[in-house]
Coordinates of C-alpha atoms and ligand atoms in Angstrom, one line a residue:
X1 CA 9.7 -11.8 4.8
X2 CA 12.7 -10.5 6.5
X3 CA 12.4 -6.8 7.6
X4 CA 10.3 -5.5 10.4
X5 CA 6.8 -6.6 11.3
X6 CA 5.0 -8.2 8.4
X7 CA 2.5 -5.7 7.1
X8 CA -0.7 -6.6 5.3
X9 CA -3.1 -4.0 3.8
X10 CA -6.5 -4.6 2.3
X11 CA -7.3 -2.0 -0.4
X12 CA -11.0 -2.1 -0.9
X13 CA -10.8 0.4 -3.7
X14 CA -14.2 1.7 -4.9
X15 CA -16.2 -1.4 -3.7
X16 CA -18.9 -2.1 -1.2
X17 CA -22.2 -1.0 0.2
X18 CA -23.2 -0.4 3.8
X19 CA -24.5 -3.9 3.9
X20 CA -21.5 -5.7 2.3
X21 CA -19.1 -3.7 4.4
X22 CA -20.9 -4.6 7.6
X23 CA -20.6 -8.3 6.7
X24 CA -16.9 -7.8 5.8
X25 CA -16.2 -6.1 9.1
X26 CA -17.9 -8.8 11.1
X27 CA -15.9 -11.4 9.2
X28 CA -12.7 -9.5 10.0
X29 CA -13.7 -9.1 13.7
X30 CA -14.1 -12.9 14.1
X31 CA -11.0 -13.8 12.1
X32 CA -8.0 -15.3 13.9
X33 CA -5.2 -13.0 13.0
X34 CA -1.6 -13.7 14.0
X35 CA -0.4 -11.3 16.6
X36 CA 2.9 -10.2 15.0
X37 CA 1.5 -8.7 11.8
X38 CA 0.4 -5.1 11.2
X39 CA -3.0 -5.3 9.6
X40 CA -4.6 -2.3 7.9
X41 CA -7.7 -1.9 5.7
X42 CA -8.5 0.9 3.4
X43 CA -12.3 1.4 2.9
X44 CA -13.7 3.9 0.5
X45 CA -13.9 7.4 2.3
X46 CA -17.7 7.2 2.7
X47 CA -17.5 4.1 4.8
X48 CA -14.5 4.9 6.9
X49 CA -16.6 6.1 9.9
X50 CA -18.8 3.0 9.7
X51 CA -15.8 0.7 9.6
X52 CA -14.0 2.6 12.4
X53 CA -17.0 2.3 14.7
X54 CA -17.5 -1.4 14.1
X55 CA -14.0 -2.9 13.4
X56 CA -11.8 -4.3 16.1
X57 CA -8.9 -2.0 17.2
X58 CA -6.6 -4.8 16.2
X59 CA -6.9 -3.6 12.6
X60 CA -5.9 -0.1 11.6
X61 CA -7.6 2.1 9.0
X62 CA -6.1 3.7 6.0
X63 CA -7.5 6.1 3.5
X64 CA -7.0 5.4 -0.3
X65 CA -6.0 9.0 -1.0
X66 CA -5.6 12.4 0.6
X67 CA -5.4 16.1 -0.4
X68 CA -2.0 17.6 -0.9
X69 CA -2.2 20.3 1.7
X70 CA -4.5 21.8 4.3
X71 CA -8.2 21.5 3.7
X72 CA -10.4 24.4 2.5
X73 CA -11.8 25.3 -0.9
X74 CA -10.9 22.1 -2.7
X75 CA -14.2 20.6 -4.0
X76 CA -14.3 16.8 -3.7
X77 CA -11.1 16.4 -1.7
X78 CA -10.5 15.0 1.7
X79 CA -7.8 16.4 3.9
X80 CA -5.2 14.7 6.1
X81 CA -6.6 16.5 9.1
X82 CA -10.1 15.1 8.4
X83 CA -8.6 11.6 8.0
X84 CA -6.9 11.8 11.3
X85 CA -10.1 13.2 12.9
X86 CA -12.0 10.2 11.8
X87 CA -9.4 7.7 13.0
X88 CA -7.2 6.9 10.0
X89 CA -3.6 6.1 10.7
X90 CA -2.4 5.6 7.1
X91 CA -3.0 6.7 3.6
X92 CA -2.2 4.9 0.3
X93 CA -0.5 7.3 -2.2
X94 CA 0.7 6.8 -5.7
X95 CA -1.5 3.8 -6.4
X96 CA -1.4 2.9 -10.1
X97 CA -5.1 3.5 -10.5
X98 CA -4.6 7.1 -9.4
X99 CA -1.5 7.4 -11.6
X100 CA -3.0 5.9 -14.7
X101 CA -6.8 6.3 -14.4
X102 CA -6.7 9.7 -12.8
X103 CA -3.4 11.1 -14.1
X104 CA -1.6 11.9 -10.9
X105 CA 2.1 12.7 -11.5
X106 CA 5.2 11.9 -9.5
X107 CA 5.7 15.4 -8.2
X108 CA 2.1 15.8 -7.0
X109 CA 2.3 12.3 -5.3
X110 CA 5.5 13.3 -3.6
X111 CA 4.0 16.4 -2.2
X112 CA 1.0 14.5 -0.9
X113 CA 3.3 12.1 0.8
X114 CA 5.3 14.9 2.5
X115 CA 2.2 16.6 3.7
X116 CA 0.6 13.4 5.1
X117 CA 3.8 12.4 6.9
X118 CA 4.5 15.8 8.3
X119 CA 0.9 15.8 9.6
X120 CA 1.0 12.4 11.3
X121 CA -0.3 9.9 8.8
X122 CA 1.7 6.8 7.8
X123 CA 2.1 6.5 4.0
X124 CA 1.8 3.4 1.9
X125 CA 3.8 4.6 -1.1
X126 CA 3.0 2.7 -4.3
X127 CA 5.3 2.2 -7.2
X128 CA 5.2 -0.2 -10.2
X129 CA 5.7 -0.5 -13.9
X130 CA 3.3 -1.0 -16.8
X131 CA 3.5 -4.2 -18.9
X132 CA 5.1 -2.4 -21.8
X133 CA 7.7 -0.9 -19.5
X134 CA 8.6 -4.3 -18.2
X135 CA 8.8 -5.7 -21.7
X136 CA 11.0 -2.9 -22.7
X137 CA 13.4 -3.7 -19.8
X138 CA 12.5 -0.5 -18.0
X139 CA 11.1 -1.9 -14.8
X140 CA 13.9 -0.7 -12.5
X141 CA 14.1 2.8 -14.2
X142 CA 10.4 3.3 -13.7
X143 CA 10.4 2.2 -10.1
X144 CA 13.4 4.3 -9.3
X145 CA 12.0 7.4 -10.8
X146 CA 8.8 6.9 -8.8
X147 CA 10.8 6.3 -5.7
X148 CA 12.9 9.4 -6.3
X149 CA 9.8 11.5 -6.2
X150 CA 9.1 10.3 -2.7
X151 CA 12.8 10.6 -1.7
X152 CA 12.8 14.2 -2.9
X153 CA 10.0 15.2 -0.6
X154 CA 9.5 13.0 2.4
X155 CA 10.8 14.4 5.7
X156 CA 11.5 10.9 7.1
X157 CA 10.9 7.3 6.0
X158 CA 10.0 6.2 9.5
X159 CA 6.3 5.9 8.8
X160 CA 6.5 4.8 5.2
X161 CA 5.8 1.4 3.8
X162 CA 6.7 0.9 0.1
X163 CA 4.2 -1.1 -2.0
X164 CA 5.6 -2.6 -5.2
X165 CA 2.6 -3.2 -7.4
X166 CA 3.4 -4.1 -11.0
X167 CA 0.5 -2.7 -13.0
X168 CA 0.2 -5.8 -15.2
X169 CA -0.5 -7.9 -12.0
X170 CA -3.2 -5.7 -10.5
X171 CA -6.7 -7.1 -10.8
X172 CA -5.5 -9.4 -13.6
X173 CA -5.1 -12.7 -11.8
X174 CA -1.5 -12.7 -13.2
X175 CA 0.5 -12.5 -10.0
X176 CA 4.3 -11.8 -10.2
X177 CA 6.3 -14.9 -9.5
X178 CA 8.1 -14.8 -6.1
X179 CA 11.4 -14.4 -8.0
X180 CA 10.1 -11.5 -10.1
X181 CA 8.8 -9.7 -7.0
X182 CA 11.9 -10.5 -5.0
X183 CA 14.1 -9.1 -7.7
X184 CA 12.4 -5.7 -7.7
X185 CA 12.2 -5.6 -3.9
X186 CA 16.0 -6.1 -3.7
X187 CA 16.6 -3.4 -6.3
X188 CA 14.4 -1.0 -4.4
X189 CA 16.3 -1.7 -1.2
X190 CA 19.5 -1.2 -3.0
X191 CA 18.4 2.1 -4.5
X192 CA 17.4 3.3 -1.0
X193 CA 20.8 2.3 0.3
X194 CA 22.6 4.3 -2.4
X195 CA 20.2 7.3 -2.5
X196 CA 18.8 7.6 1.0
X197 CA 20.7 5.7 3.7
X198 CA 21.7 2.2 4.7
X199 CA 19.6 2.5 7.8
X200 CA 16.4 3.3 5.8
X201 CA 17.2 0.6 3.3
X202 CA 17.6 -2.1 6.0
X203 CA 14.6 -1.1 8.0
X204 CA 11.9 -0.2 5.5
X205 CA 9.1 -2.6 4.8
X206 CA 8.6 -3.4 1.1
X207 CA 5.3 -5.1 0.4
X208 CA 4.0 -6.6 -2.8
X209 CA 0.6 -6.0 -4.4
X210 CA -1.0 -7.5 -7.5
X211 CA -3.3 -10.5 -7.6
X212 CA -2.3 -11.7 -4.2
X213 CA -4.7 -14.3 -2.9
X214 CA -5.0 -17.0 -0.2
X215 CA -3.3 -19.6 -2.5
X216 CA -0.3 -17.7 -3.6
X217 CA 0.6 -15.5 -0.6
X218 CA 2.5 -18.2 1.4
X219 CA 5.1 -18.7 -1.4
X220 CA 5.5 -15.0 -1.9
X221 CA 5.9 -14.4 1.8
X222 CA 8.9 -16.8 1.9
X223 CA 10.9 -14.3 -0.1
X224 CA 13.5 -12.5 2.0
X225 CA 12.6 -9.0 0.8
X226 CA 8.8 -9.4 0.7
X227 CA 7.7 -7.8 4.0
X228 CA 4.0 -8.0 3.5
X229 CA 1.2 -7.4 0.9
X230 CA -1.2 -4.8 -0.4
X231 CA -4.3 -6.8 -1.4
X232 CA -7.1 -5.7 -3.6
X233 CA -9.8 -8.1 -4.7
X234 CA -9.0 -10.8 -2.1
X235 CA -9.3 -8.3 0.7
X236 CA -13.0 -8.1 0.1
X237 CA -13.4 -11.6 1.5
X238 CA -12.7 -11.7 5.3
X239 CA -11.6 -15.3 5.6
X240 CA -9.3 -15.1 2.6
X241 CA -7.8 -11.9 3.8
X242 CA -7.1 -13.5 7.1
X243 CA -5.3 -16.4 5.3
X244 CA -3.1 -13.8 3.6
X245 CA -2.4 -12.0 6.9
X246 CA -1.4 -15.3 8.5
X247 CA 0.7 -16.5 5.5
X248 CA 4.0 -15.2 7.0
X249 CA 4.1 -18.2 9.3
Ligands
G3P1 O1 -3.6 -2.0 -4.0 C1 -3.9 -3.4 -4.2 C2 -3.9 -3.7 -5.6 O2 -3.8 -2.7 -6.5 C3 -3.9 -5.1 -6.0 O3 -5.2 -5.4 -6.4 O4 -7.0 -6.9 -6.9 O5 -4.8 -7.3 -7.9 O6 -5.1 -7.7 -5.5 P1 -5.5 -6.9 -6.7

């Protein structure tokens, strides 16, 4: 950790029931969370209101996706305006599951990010390579191309957190080594310096996601350019998520 306030997000993905979420919220409410960490959880849309009403204000709420423009006749979508209305401060965009399972493309993701930022949501902008891309030596190329799609559209990087999530590490139990994650985070910062500005490069938080848990987070957090985490599976367990939040110390 080195840049800005440590940032830990819990991406609950498509998990939970009213009952399990109520238990998770009560575990989070009673957890001791270090003061100097930004903590965010992203429940499934359906449960955002339940979570917002019960969760301590200490933890902010993110959506897992948002529509690319103003709401209206877009069946099945949720607009940025609605997310703000219900109390969301953030949205996760470009997650690998939306890129690879749903087929979202760079350009569409870039437009979503621009719309969300212009309309007052913070964006957790996800990038990351597939295993075959890493094995073919294309990790940086893939990450830079995904970054470029954000750089081409976003009005400002002030409310952006970049999440590097190597796809091979997501939900697999195969976490990137601290050195592997650090190497990409440095490359991302360097790309931003060359293509956006030194100021953005030095201020932006770059967080790591992919099989982060309560046992590996402290080692990862020691890396200079790992400024937090985006946690999937382990964020469904309140006490373990709290351990990850507190791992910066
Ligand atoms: O967005 C978080 C994520 O994709 C990582 O998931 O389950 O490997 O922590 P997980």
